[in-house]
mmCIF file of C-alpha atoms in Angstrom:
data_model
loop_
_atom_site.group_PDB
_atom_site.id
_atom_site.type_symbol
_atom_site.label_atom_id
_atom_site.label_comp_id
_atom_site.label_asym_id
_atom_site.label_seq_id
_atom_site.Cartn_x
_atom_site.Cartn_y
_atom_site.Cartn_z
ATOM 1 C CA UNK A 1 -5.830 -14.261 43.681
ATOM 2 C CA UNK A 2 -5.581 -15.216 40.157
ATOM 3 C CA UNK A 3 -4.156 -12.675 37.617
ATOM 4 C CA UNK A 4 -5.853 -11.782 34.597
ATOM 5 C CA UNK A 5 -4.490 -12.236 30.942
ATOM 6 C CA UNK A 6 -0.751 -11.000 30.858
ATOM 7 C CA UNK A 7 0.291 -8.144 28.583
ATOM 8 C CA UNK A 8 3.497 -8.008 26.772
ATOM 9 C CA UNK A 9 5.283 -6.250 29.654
ATOM 10 C CA UNK A 10 4.462 -8.859 32.346
ATOM 11 C CA UNK A 11 5.081 -11.745 29.917
ATOM 12 C CA UNK A 12 8.681 -10.215 29.231
ATOM 13 C CA UNK A 13 9.407 -9.854 32.811
ATOM 14 C CA UNK A 14 8.434 -13.366 33.534
ATOM 15 C CA UNK A 15 10.643 -14.466 30.529
ATOM 16 C CA UNK A 16 13.514 -12.199 32.143
ATOM 17 C CA UNK A 17 13.215 -13.900 35.317
ATOM 18 C CA UNK A 18 13.058 -17.488 34.089
ATOM 19 C CA UNK A 19 16.029 -16.749 31.507
ATOM 20 C CA UNK A 20 18.204 -14.232 33.243
ATOM 21 C CA UNK A 21 17.748 -14.245 37.096
ATOM 22 C CA UNK A 22 16.414 -17.659 38.265
ATOM 23 C CA UNK A 23 19.680 -19.646 37.837
ATOM 24 C CA UNK A 24 21.117 -17.883 40.815
ATOM 25 C CA UNK A 25 18.175 -18.762 42.942
ATOM 26 C CA UNK A 26 18.291 -22.492 41.732
ATOM 27 C CA UNK A 27 22.110 -22.996 42.458
ATOM 28 C CA UNK A 28 21.359 -25.400 45.274
ATOM 29 C CA UNK A 29 18.197 -26.925 43.995
ATOM 30 C CA UNK A 30 18.329 -29.799 41.570
ATOM 31 C CA UNK A 31 14.677 -29.445 40.656
ATOM 32 C CA UNK A 32 15.163 -25.850 39.213
ATOM 33 C CA UNK A 33 12.126 -24.649 41.071
ATOM 34 C CA UNK A 34 12.703 -20.913 40.476
ATOM 35 C CA UNK A 35 13.394 -21.313 36.760
ATOM 36 C CA UNK A 36 10.755 -23.909 35.847
ATOM 37 C CA UNK A 37 8.106 -24.253 38.468
ATOM 38 C CA UNK A 38 7.776 -20.544 39.740
ATOM 39 C CA UNK A 39 7.032 -18.787 36.381
ATOM 40 C CA UNK A 40 4.116 -21.262 35.846
ATOM 41 C CA UNK A 41 2.815 -20.309 39.442
ATOM 42 C CA UNK A 42 2.929 -16.620 38.391
ATOM 43 C CA UNK A 43 0.159 -17.393 35.804
ATOM 44 C CA UNK A 44 -2.078 -18.382 38.550
ATOM 45 C CA UNK A 45 -0.867 -16.378 41.564
ATOM 46 C CA UNK A 46 -0.718 -12.603 41.863
ATOM 47 C CA UNK A 47 1.502 -12.690 44.803
ATOM 48 C CA UNK A 48 4.279 -14.671 42.763
ATOM 49 C CA UNK A 49 3.740 -12.765 39.622
ATOM 50 C CA UNK A 50 4.284 -9.329 41.214
ATOM 51 C CA UNK A 51 7.313 -10.680 43.083
ATOM 52 C CA UNK A 52 8.755 -11.884 39.849
ATOM 53 C CA UNK A 53 7.830 -8.696 37.797
ATOM 54 C CA UNK A 54 9.298 -6.488 40.617
ATOM 55 C CA UNK A 55 12.722 -8.065 40.528
ATOM 56 C CA UNK A 56 12.916 -8.418 36.692
ATOM 57 C CA UNK A 57 11.825 -4.703 36.247
ATOM 58 C CA UNK A 58 14.656 -3.634 38.634
ATOM 59 C CA UNK A 59 17.014 -5.759 36.789
ATOM 60 C CA UNK A 60 16.261 -4.544 33.393
ATOM 61 C CA UNK A 61 16.229 -0.850 34.476
ATOM 62 C CA UNK A 62 19.626 -1.330 36.342
ATOM 63 C CA UNK A 63 20.963 -2.947 32.996
ATOM 64 C CA UNK A 64 19.623 -0.285 30.889
ATOM 65 C CA UNK A 65 21.475 2.329 33.084
ATOM 66 C CA UNK A 66 24.827 0.331 32.961
ATOM 67 C CA UNK A 67 24.354 0.138 29.047
ATOM 68 C CA UNK A 68 26.629 2.077 26.832
ATOM 69 C CA UNK A 69 23.412 3.460 25.134
ATOM 70 C CA UNK A 70 20.878 3.904 27.899
ATOM 71 C CA UNK A 71 17.302 4.687 26.762
ATOM 72 C CA UNK A 72 14.040 2.772 26.305
ATOM 73 C CA UNK A 73 14.189 -0.592 28.192
ATOM 74 C CA UNK A 74 13.973 -3.510 25.852
ATOM 75 C CA UNK A 75 13.948 -7.264 26.437
ATOM 76 C CA UNK A 76 15.094 -9.507 23.584
ATOM 77 C CA UNK A 77 14.047 -7.000 21.140
ATOM 78 C CA UNK A 78 10.579 -6.141 22.720
ATOM 79 C CA UNK A 79 10.362 -2.583 23.762
ATOM 80 C CA UNK A 80 8.939 -1.879 27.026
ATOM 81 C CA UNK A 81 8.042 1.836 27.004
ATOM 82 C CA UNK A 82 6.093 1.919 30.211
ATOM 83 C CA UNK A 83 8.634 0.227 32.366
ATOM 84 C CA UNK A 84 9.970 2.826 34.888
ATOM 85 C CA UNK A 85 11.229 3.063 38.523
ATOM 86 C CA UNK A 86 7.410 3.711 39.413
ATOM 87 C CA UNK A 87 6.642 0.182 37.846
ATOM 88 C CA UNK A 88 9.221 -1.309 40.172
ATOM 89 C CA UNK A 89 7.524 0.409 43.161
ATOM 90 C CA UNK A 90 4.055 -0.569 42.033
ATOM 91 C CA UNK A 91 4.972 -4.282 41.583
ATOM 92 C CA UNK A 92 6.691 -4.185 44.870
ATOM 93 C CA UNK A 93 3.765 -2.491 46.699
ATOM 94 C CA UNK A 94 1.352 -4.769 45.300
ATOM 95 C CA UNK A 95 3.462 -7.810 46.313
ATOM 96 C CA UNK A 96 3.599 -6.561 49.796
ATOM 97 C CA UNK A 97 -0.013 -5.963 50.131
ATOM 98 C CA UNK A 98 -0.798 -9.507 48.914
ATOM 99 C CA UNK A 99 1.874 -10.817 51.190
ATOM 100 C CA UNK A 100 0.085 -9.165 54.168
ATOM 101 C CA UNK A 101 -3.037 -10.892 53.037
ATOM 102 C CA UNK A 102 -1.463 -14.185 52.574
ATOM 103 C CA UNK A 103 0.160 -14.043 56.141
ATOM 104 C CA UNK A 104 -3.186 -13.313 57.505
ATOM 105 C CA UNK A 105 -4.935 -16.050 55.664
ATOM 106 C CA UNK A 106 -2.184 -18.736 55.302
ATOM 107 C CA UNK A 107 -4.650 -21.651 54.788
ATOM 108 C CA UNK A 108 -5.654 -19.927 51.436
ATOM 109 C CA UNK A 109 -2.154 -19.811 50.083
ATOM 110 C CA UNK A 110 0.329 -22.437 49.170
ATOM 111 C CA UNK A 111 3.415 -22.156 51.715
ATOM 112 C CA UNK A 112 5.886 -22.468 48.804
ATOM 113 C CA UNK A 113 4.391 -19.405 47.021
ATOM 114 C CA UNK A 114 4.695 -17.255 50.123
ATOM 115 C CA UNK A 115 8.321 -18.365 50.775
ATOM 116 C CA UNK A 116 9.292 -17.850 47.272
ATOM 117 C CA UNK A 117 7.668 -14.434 46.956
ATOM 118 C CA UNK A 118 9.076 -13.089 50.205
ATOM 119 C CA UNK A 119 12.627 -14.544 49.297
ATOM 120 C CA UNK A 120 12.483 -12.860 45.986
ATOM 121 C CA UNK A 121 11.600 -9.564 47.805
ATOM 122 C CA UNK A 122 14.563 -9.922 50.098
ATOM 123 C CA UNK A 123 16.894 -10.429 46.968
ATOM 124 C CA UNK A 124 15.193 -7.257 45.651
ATOM 125 C CA UNK A 125 15.802 -5.526 48.875
ATOM 126 C CA UNK A 126 19.548 -6.330 48.950
ATOM 127 C CA UNK A 127 19.998 -4.904 45.516
ATOM 128 C CA UNK A 128 18.142 -1.780 46.522
ATOM 129 C CA UNK A 129 21.328 -0.874 48.465
ATOM 130 C CA UNK A 130 22.272 0.722 45.104
ATOM 131 C CA UNK A 131 19.745 3.578 45.681
ATOM 132 C CA UNK A 132 19.439 3.859 49.432
ATOM 133 C CA UNK A 133 23.025 3.308 50.493
ATOM 134 C CA UNK A 134 21.732 1.128 53.395
ATOM 135 C CA UNK A 135 20.208 -2.368 53.965
ATOM 136 C CA UNK A 136 17.363 -1.805 56.358
ATOM 137 C CA UNK A 137 16.749 -5.653 56.181
ATOM 138 C CA UNK A 138 12.886 -5.043 56.286
ATOM 139 C CA UNK A 139 12.205 -8.116 54.115
ATOM 140 C CA UNK A 140 14.816 -10.105 56.057
ATOM 141 C CA UNK A 141 12.606 -9.655 58.930
ATOM 142 C CA UNK A 142 9.668 -10.698 57.009
ATOM 143 C CA UNK A 143 11.553 -13.783 55.989
ATOM 144 C CA UNK A 144 12.438 -14.529 59.497
ATOM 145 C CA UNK A 145 8.756 -13.937 60.640
ATOM 146 C CA UNK A 146 7.386 -16.231 58.017
ATOM 147 C CA UNK A 147 9.676 -18.935 58.435
ATOM 148 C CA UNK A 148 9.386 -18.949 62.239
ATOM 149 C CA UNK A 149 5.539 -19.017 61.988
ATOM 150 C CA UNK A 150 5.442 -21.946 59.627
ATOM 151 C CA UNK A 151 7.793 -23.872 61.598
ATOM 152 C CA UNK A 152 5.906 -23.333 64.818
ATOM 153 C CA UNK A 153 2.710 -24.427 63.049
ATOM 154 C CA UNK A 154 4.462 -27.408 61.511
ATOM 155 C CA UNK A 155 3.719 -26.556 58.060
ATOM 156 C CA UNK A 156 5.962 -24.973 55.311
ATOM 157 C CA UNK A 157 9.365 -24.658 56.662
ATOM 158 C CA UNK A 158 8.310 -26.942 59.599
ATOM 159 C CA UNK A 159 7.927 -29.824 57.015
ATOM 160 C CA UNK A 160 10.909 -28.721 54.769
ATOM 161 C CA UNK A 161 13.790 -28.654 57.300
ATOM 162 C CA UNK A 162 13.689 -32.272 58.340
ATOM 163 C CA UNK A 163 13.910 -33.196 54.655
ATOM 164 C CA UNK A 164 16.790 -30.757 53.933
ATOM 165 C CA UNK A 165 19.282 -33.565 53.618
ATOM 166 C CA UNK A 166 17.010 -36.013 51.930
ATOM 167 C CA UNK A 167 17.159 -36.592 48.040
ATOM 168 C CA UNK A 168 13.663 -35.608 46.555
ATOM 169 C CA UNK A 169 12.287 -36.724 43.246
ATOM 170 C CA UNK A 170 13.807 -34.613 40.472
ATOM 171 C CA UNK A 171 10.806 -34.570 38.145
ATOM 172 C CA UNK A 172 8.085 -34.205 40.847
ATOM 173 C CA UNK A 173 8.498 -30.700 42.225
ATOM 174 C CA UNK A 174 6.013 -30.174 44.975
ATOM 175 C CA UNK A 175 5.254 -27.710 47.917
ATOM 176 C CA UNK A 176 8.008 -29.381 49.843
ATOM 177 C CA UNK A 177 10.728 -28.968 47.339
ATOM 178 C CA UNK A 178 9.484 -25.390 46.943
ATOM 179 C CA UNK A 179 9.862 -24.595 50.555
ATOM 180 C CA UNK A 180 13.300 -26.149 50.490
ATOM 181 C CA UNK A 181 14.302 -24.171 47.512
ATOM 182 C CA UNK A 182 13.086 -20.888 49.083
ATOM 183 C CA UNK A 183 14.787 -21.662 52.436
ATOM 184 C CA UNK A 184 18.230 -22.381 50.849
ATOM 185 C CA UNK A 185 18.271 -19.060 48.970
ATOM 186 C CA UNK A 186 17.141 -17.234 52.106
ATOM 187 C CA UNK A 187 19.911 -19.094 54.146
ATOM 188 C CA UNK A 188 22.489 -18.110 51.679
ATOM 189 C CA UNK A 189 21.478 -14.488 51.781
ATOM 190 C CA UNK A 190 21.263 -14.602 55.718
ATOM 191 C CA UNK A 191 24.838 -15.763 55.812
ATOM 192 C CA UNK A 192 26.217 -13.024 53.607
ATOM 193 C CA UNK A 193 24.338 -10.435 55.775
ATOM 194 C CA UNK A 194 25.727 -11.806 58.942
ATOM 195 C CA UNK A 195 29.070 -11.834 57.498
ATOM 196 C CA UNK A 196 28.762 -8.160 56.364
ATOM 197 C CA UNK A 197 26.861 -6.768 59.224
ATOM 198 C CA UNK A 198 28.385 -8.892 62.036
ATOM 199 C CA UNK A 199 24.929 -9.521 63.664
ATOM 200 C CA UNK A 200 23.254 -12.559 65.032
ATOM 201 C CA UNK A 201 21.778 -15.002 62.722
ATOM 202 C CA UNK A 202 18.002 -14.795 62.617
ATOM 203 C CA UNK A 203 16.751 -17.852 60.451
ATOM 204 C CA UNK A 204 16.020 -21.128 62.018
ATOM 205 C CA UNK A 205 18.592 -23.755 61.316
ATOM 206 C CA UNK A 206 18.269 -27.553 61.269
ATOM 207 C CA UNK A 207 20.275 -29.708 63.730
ATOM 208 C CA UNK A 208 24.084 -29.703 62.992
ATOM 209 C CA UNK A 209 24.091 -33.460 63.851
ATOM 210 C CA UNK A 210 21.590 -34.094 61.135
ATOM 211 C CA UNK A 211 23.885 -32.172 58.943
ATOM 212 C CA UNK A 212 26.884 -34.311 59.671
ATOM 213 C CA UNK A 213 24.975 -37.677 59.174
ATOM 214 C CA UNK A 214 25.677 -38.934 55.679
ATOM 215 C CA UNK A 215 24.218 -42.167 54.171
ATOM 216 C CA UNK A 216 26.352 -44.092 51.715
ATOM 217 C CA UNK A 217 24.237 -43.402 48.742
ATOM 218 C CA UNK A 218 24.555 -39.636 49.179
ATOM 219 C CA UNK A 219 28.507 -39.659 48.946
ATOM 220 C CA UNK A 220 28.613 -38.304 45.531
ATOM 221 C CA UNK A 221 25.425 -35.982 45.686
ATOM 222 C CA UNK A 222 27.052 -32.509 45.328
ATOM 223 C CA UNK A 223 23.736 -30.740 45.965
ATOM 224 C CA UNK A 224 23.202 -32.426 49.292
ATOM 225 C CA UNK A 225 26.844 -31.608 50.359
ATOM 226 C CA UNK A 226 26.378 -28.015 49.207
ATOM 227 C CA UNK A 227 23.197 -27.790 51.559
ATOM 228 C CA UNK A 228 25.430 -29.405 54.377
ATOM 229 C CA UNK A 229 28.238 -26.797 53.895
ATOM 230 C CA UNK A 230 25.528 -23.820 53.997
ATOM 231 C CA UNK A 231 24.144 -25.162 57.220
ATOM 232 C CA UNK A 232 27.546 -25.839 58.714
ATOM 233 C CA UNK A 233 28.607 -22.135 57.834
ATOM 234 C CA UNK A 234 25.527 -20.956 59.252
ATOM 235 C CA UNK A 235 26.089 -22.801 62.561
ATOM 236 C CA UNK A 236 29.736 -21.453 62.712
ATOM 237 C CA UNK A 237 28.119 -17.975 62.351
ATOM 238 C CA UNK A 238 25.514 -18.802 65.049
ATOM 239 C CA UNK A 239 28.304 -19.812 67.382
ATOM 240 C CA UNK A 240 30.244 -16.729 66.784
ATOM 241 C CA UNK A 241 27.556 -14.044 66.707
ATOM 242 C CA UNK A 242 24.697 -15.773 68.423
ATOM 243 C CA UNK A 243 21.192 -16.068 67.253
ATOM 244 C CA UNK A 244 18.141 -13.733 67.321
ATOM 245 C CA UNK A 245 14.767 -15.151 67.262
ATOM 246 C CA UNK A 246 13.163 -18.576 67.259
ATOM 247 C CA UNK A 247 15.659 -21.298 67.703
ATOM 248 C CA UNK A 248 14.439 -24.639 66.270
ATOM 249 C CA UNK A 249 17.777 -26.801 66.232
ATOM 250 C CA UNK A 250 18.390 -29.021 69.196
ATOM 251 C CA UNK A 251 21.971 -30.021 68.540
ATOM 252 C CA UNK A 252 22.549 -32.086 71.494
ATOM 253 C CA UNK A 253 25.885 -30.602 72.217
ATOM 254 C CA UNK A 254 26.626 -30.182 76.064
ATOM 255 C CA UNK A 255 28.371 -26.994 75.589
ATOM 256 C CA UNK A 256 29.613 -24.294 73.071
ATOM 257 C CA UNK A 257 33.076 -25.840 73.217
ATOM 258 C CA UNK A 258 31.708 -29.295 72.200
ATOM 259 C CA UNK A 259 29.859 -27.648 69.236
ATOM 260 C CA UNK A 260 33.013 -25.735 68.348
ATOM 261 C CA UNK A 261 34.824 -29.247 68.078
ATOM 262 C CA UNK A 262 32.126 -30.523 65.957
ATOM 263 C CA UNK A 263 32.293 -27.722 63.726
ATOM 264 C CA UNK A 264 36.127 -28.074 63.502
ATOM 265 C CA UNK A 265 35.773 -31.733 62.753
ATOM 266 C CA UNK A 266 33.653 -31.002 59.732
ATOM 267 C CA UNK A 267 36.244 -28.538 58.329
ATOM 268 C CA UNK A 268 38.986 -31.136 59.066
ATOM 269 C CA UNK A 269 37.060 -33.910 57.409
ATOM 270 C CA UNK A 270 36.461 -31.780 54.273
ATOM 271 C CA UNK A 271 39.949 -30.765 54.094
ATOM 272 C CA UNK A 272 41.385 -34.363 54.515
ATOM 273 C CA UNK A 273 38.531 -36.415 52.752
ATOM 274 C CA UNK A 274 36.556 -34.037 50.566
ATOM 275 C CA UNK A 275 33.608 -35.606 48.699
ATOM 276 C CA UNK A 276 34.876 -37.075 45.376
ATOM 277 C CA UNK A 277 32.308 -35.002 43.386
ATOM 278 C CA UNK A 278 34.095 -31.904 44.283
ATOM 279 C CA UNK A 279 37.228 -32.753 42.366
ATOM 280 C CA UNK A 280 37.916 -29.902 40.071
ATOM 281 C CA UNK A 281 38.200 -30.201 36.344
ATOM 282 C CA UNK A 282 41.355 -28.062 36.405
ATOM 283 C CA UNK A 283 43.326 -26.339 39.149
ATOM 284 C CA UNK A 284 46.416 -24.060 39.224
ATOM 285 C CA UNK A 285 47.986 -22.093 42.156
ATOM 286 C CA UNK A 286 48.080 -18.434 42.341
ATOM 287 C CA UNK A 287 51.159 -16.627 41.134
ATOM 288 C CA UNK A 288 51.228 -12.935 42.075
ATOM 289 C CA UNK A 289 54.760 -12.373 40.448
ATOM 290 C CA UNK A 290 53.177 -13.426 37.136
ATOM 291 C CA UNK A 291 49.965 -11.479 37.761
ATOM 292 C CA UNK A 292 47.753 -14.289 38.759
ATOM 293 C CA UNK A 293 46.617 -13.301 42.227
ATOM 294 C CA UNK A 294 43.942 -16.016 42.755
ATOM 295 C CA UNK A 295 44.086 -19.633 42.443
ATOM 296 C CA UNK A 296 42.007 -21.334 39.627
ATOM 297 C CA UNK A 297 39.676 -23.929 40.134
ATOM 298 C CA UNK A 298 37.287 -25.168 37.346
ATOM 299 C CA UNK A 299 34.250 -27.040 38.777
ATOM 300 C CA UNK A 300 31.351 -28.882 36.821
ATOM 301 C CA UNK A 301 28.411 -27.507 38.832
ATOM 302 C CA UNK A 302 27.609 -24.100 40.115
ATOM 303 C CA UNK A 303 26.555 -25.689 43.492
ATOM 304 C CA UNK A 304 30.196 -26.975 44.091
ATOM 305 C CA UNK A 305 31.326 -23.474 43.533
ATOM 306 C CA UNK A 306 28.936 -22.043 46.220
ATOM 307 C CA UNK A 307 29.978 -24.919 48.649
ATOM 308 C CA UNK A 308 33.683 -24.358 48.471
ATOM 309 C CA UNK A 309 33.252 -20.654 48.752
ATOM 310 C CA UNK A 310 31.182 -21.141 51.987
ATOM 311 C CA UNK A 311 33.715 -23.653 53.271
ATOM 312 C CA UNK A 312 36.093 -20.694 53.224
ATOM 313 C CA UNK A 313 33.588 -18.291 54.893
ATOM 314 C CA UNK A 314 33.273 -20.851 57.591
ATOM 315 C CA UNK A 315 36.992 -21.317 57.905
ATOM 316 C CA UNK A 316 37.536 -17.613 58.341
ATOM 317 C CA UNK A 317 34.971 -17.266 61.060
ATOM 318 C CA UNK A 318 36.199 -20.560 63.007
ATOM 319 C CA UNK A 319 39.701 -18.944 63.038
ATOM 320 C CA UNK A 320 38.407 -15.609 63.986
ATOM 321 C CA UNK A 321 36.310 -17.349 66.956
ATOM 322 C CA UNK A 322 39.290 -19.420 68.067
ATOM 323 C CA UNK A 323 41.594 -16.237 68.004
ATOM 324 C CA UNK A 324 39.262 -14.391 70.263
ATOM 325 C CA UNK A 325 39.094 -17.315 72.663
ATOM 326 C CA UNK A 326 42.933 -17.384 72.765
ATOM 327 C CA UNK A 327 43.087 -13.699 73.411
ATOM 328 C CA UNK A 328 40.983 -14.056 76.262
ATOM 329 C CA UNK A 329 42.784 -17.010 77.897
ATOM 330 C CA UNK A 330 46.438 -16.293 76.938
ATOM 331 C CA UNK A 331 46.697 -12.730 75.399
ATOM 332 C CA UNK A 332 49.088 -12.438 72.509
ATOM 333 C CA UNK A 333 46.397 -10.589 70.501
ATOM 334 C CA UNK A 334 48.884 -9.248 67.856
ATOM 335 C CA UNK A 335 50.132 -12.632 66.787
ATOM 336 C CA UNK A 336 46.593 -14.202 66.639
ATOM 337 C CA UNK A 337 45.459 -11.051 64.579
ATOM 338 C CA UNK A 338 48.352 -11.507 62.112
ATOM 339 C CA UNK A 339 47.592 -15.258 61.650
ATOM 340 C CA UNK A 340 44.003 -14.499 61.298
ATOM 341 C CA UNK A 341 44.832 -11.792 58.669
ATOM 342 C CA UNK A 342 46.914 -14.320 56.577
ATOM 343 C CA UNK A 343 44.095 -16.835 56.778
ATOM 344 C CA UNK A 344 41.386 -14.309 55.853
ATOM 345 C CA UNK A 345 43.457 -13.288 52.857
ATOM 346 C CA UNK A 346 43.946 -16.959 51.776
ATOM 347 C CA UNK A 347 40.276 -17.561 51.999
ATOM 348 C CA UNK A 348 39.450 -14.438 50.148
ATOM 349 C CA UNK A 349 41.607 -15.227 47.174
ATOM 350 C CA UNK A 350 40.215 -18.743 46.970
ATOM 351 C CA UNK A 351 36.584 -17.235 47.024
ATOM 352 C CA UNK A 352 37.558 -14.699 44.494
ATOM 353 C CA UNK A 353 39.424 -17.297 42.345
ATOM 354 C CA UNK A 354 36.350 -19.341 42.181
ATOM 355 C CA UNK A 355 34.273 -16.363 41.155
ATOM 356 C CA UNK A 356 36.684 -15.283 38.451
ATOM 357 C CA UNK A 357 36.788 -18.996 36.969
ATOM 358 C CA UNK A 358 32.944 -18.936 36.910
ATOM 359 C CA UNK A 359 32.232 -15.186 36.299
ATOM 360 C CA UNK A 360 28.861 -16.157 34.578
ATOM 361 C CA UNK A 361 27.487 -16.968 37.944
ATOM 362 C CA UNK A 362 25.895 -14.074 39.900
ATOM 363 C CA UNK A 363 25.925 -15.902 43.254
ATOM 364 C CA UNK A 364 29.679 -16.668 42.907
ATOM 365 C CA UNK A 365 30.592 -12.991 42.082
ATOM 366 C CA UNK A 366 28.246 -11.879 45.007
ATOM 367 C CA UNK A 367 30.032 -14.188 47.517
ATOM 368 C CA UNK A 368 33.394 -12.706 46.174
ATOM 369 C CA UNK A 369 32.021 -9.211 46.996
ATOM 370 C CA UNK A 370 31.119 -10.237 50.510
ATOM 371 C CA UNK A 371 34.681 -11.783 50.937
ATOM 372 C CA UNK A 372 36.227 -8.402 49.595
ATOM 373 C CA UNK A 373 34.029 -6.426 51.941
ATOM 374 C CA UNK A 374 35.457 -8.490 54.857
ATOM 375 C CA UNK A 375 38.972 -8.595 53.724
ATOM 376 C CA UNK A 376 39.611 -5.692 51.518
ATOM 377 C CA UNK A 377 41.134 -3.577 54.083
ATOM 378 C CA UNK A 378 44.017 -6.194 54.377
ATOM 379 C CA UNK A 379 45.060 -5.893 50.678
ATOM 380 C CA UNK A 380 47.932 -3.494 50.145
ATOM 381 C CA UNK A 381 49.362 -4.652 46.752
ATOM 382 C CA UNK A 382 48.022 -2.397 43.975
ATOM 383 C CA UNK A 383 47.973 -5.231 41.399
ATOM 384 C CA UNK A 384 45.851 -7.386 43.717
ATOM 385 C CA UNK A 385 43.448 -4.572 44.353
ATOM 386 C CA UNK A 386 43.106 -4.153 40.751
ATOM 387 C CA UNK A 387 42.251 -7.756 40.227
ATOM 388 C CA UNK A 388 39.683 -7.567 42.931
ATOM 389 C CA UNK A 389 38.204 -4.469 41.320
ATOM 390 C CA UNK A 390 37.876 -6.428 38.052
ATOM 391 C CA UNK A 391 35.697 -8.992 39.870
ATOM 392 C CA UNK A 392 33.521 -6.314 41.419
ATOM 393 C CA UNK A 393 33.227 -4.524 38.010
ATOM 394 C CA UNK A 394 31.855 -7.677 36.386
ATOM 395 C CA UNK A 395 29.339 -7.944 39.026
ATOM 396 C CA UNK A 396 28.139 -4.364 38.615
ATOM 397 C CA UNK A 397 28.030 -4.374 34.733
ATOM 398 C CA UNK A 398 26.765 -7.984 34.185
ATOM 399 C CA UNK A 399 24.397 -8.179 37.066
ATOM 400 C CA UNK A 400 23.757 -4.553 38.069
ATOM 401 C CA UNK A 401 24.518 -5.474 41.617
ATOM 402 C CA UNK A 402 25.749 -3.113 44.395
ATOM 403 C CA UNK A 403 29.577 -3.135 44.993
ATOM 404 C CA UNK A 404 29.910 -0.022 47.150
ATOM 405 C CA UNK A 405 30.582 -1.967 50.337
ATOM 406 C CA UNK A 406 33.234 -3.960 48.929
ATOM 407 C CA UNK A 407 34.890 -0.874 47.159
ATOM 408 C CA UNK A 408 34.749 0.956 50.388
ATOM 409 C CA UNK A 409 36.676 -1.831 51.937
ATOM 410 C CA UNK A 410 39.372 -1.842 49.237
ATOM 411 C CA UNK A 411 39.785 1.900 49.637
ATOM 412 C CA UNK A 412 40.342 1.466 53.321
ATOM 413 C CA UNK A 413 43.268 -0.898 52.498
ATOM 414 C CA UNK A 414 44.778 1.169 49.724
ATOM 415 C CA UNK A 415 47.421 2.586 51.894
ATOM 416 C CA UNK A 416 49.664 5.024 49.760
ATOM 417 C CA UNK A 417 47.550 4.283 46.640
ATOM 418 C CA UNK A 418 45.349 7.148 45.262
ATOM 419 C CA UNK A 419 41.711 6.611 46.557
ATOM 420 C CA UNK A 420 40.280 7.816 43.234
ATOM 421 C CA UNK A 421 41.554 4.599 41.498
ATOM 422 C CA UNK A 422 38.903 2.691 43.338
ATOM 423 C CA UNK A 423 35.550 3.699 42.474
ATOM 424 C CA UNK A 424 31.949 2.449 42.515
#
């Protein structure tokens, strides 16, 4: 369905999405699908329009609440007197109804539009934890269903996954690039959800053997390397937590131990021969005695930040998986637990250091919040807890994002500190 002429409110909401929100969706997409292509699709597609307006309205309302002078919502000087929480619900409800119709009649809708809209709804749902206190993952299930259906029918994601590690023309965005862009955002959010909720992975994954195969011309392509890291991390989680749903990958590994060896080999290769394009512009080790609790790493491209953060997530879960196997075989659970705790803290500090050095990036700060949620209980130093809270405060005030899960984790490790020192 084609929307009618836009009024000032919808026009502002589309501009808000393109200028304020889309960059976090496009971190792994060189073509900038969400920032450049999707806003134009909103002019011709009501499903995309309502998805964009819903998330932008939510963002502006939350930012207005966080403002030192809350009141009428504005965007770049334009007042939006009719923008309320009811507006968010209306945009979202309309989008859901259109999505149901699109799913029932997929031949009438571009797959990229459906995947993009439903990915935005899932992003919206994650932020809704601010109000509900719980992530019911309703739209995550919808993401899973649509991805599985399209793959089974050989369209949409079924066409996109085989091309995930193939360079596409930068200036020729098409439905294939739209599907890939949406899938990568959904995969990132799925990784975070699995880490937070310790549940099976639900999205279809490309073969890990395809992930490991690198052509000579791709050696310095940081976008493709970031995609590989995300898929590697997802396979680590799948090995540890299992999968729930339609499994499309055929890795060809004879056993779980053989797959584990391949995943460890990827980690080893990255540590010993990292891609040259990931060389930091500047780096400095942490020095807690001087008040620097996190290592500093400055990188040229936000996708590089995402890759390095997810290398650490994968490293943590591989170590945890190995420790559990060791406990079953040999015992010695306490020593394994101490080693895992030390590695978890090291990885968390690396993830948070990357976020602190790139604090304008929503996705980097969100990854840090996930790491703090996982490891905050191990942090006992009051100065380090304060540094972690500074990162969370930045995520809440600059991006109106939920931090309660991470703050609760920090409170759990506060020890003798006053619990009231750590607040949402």
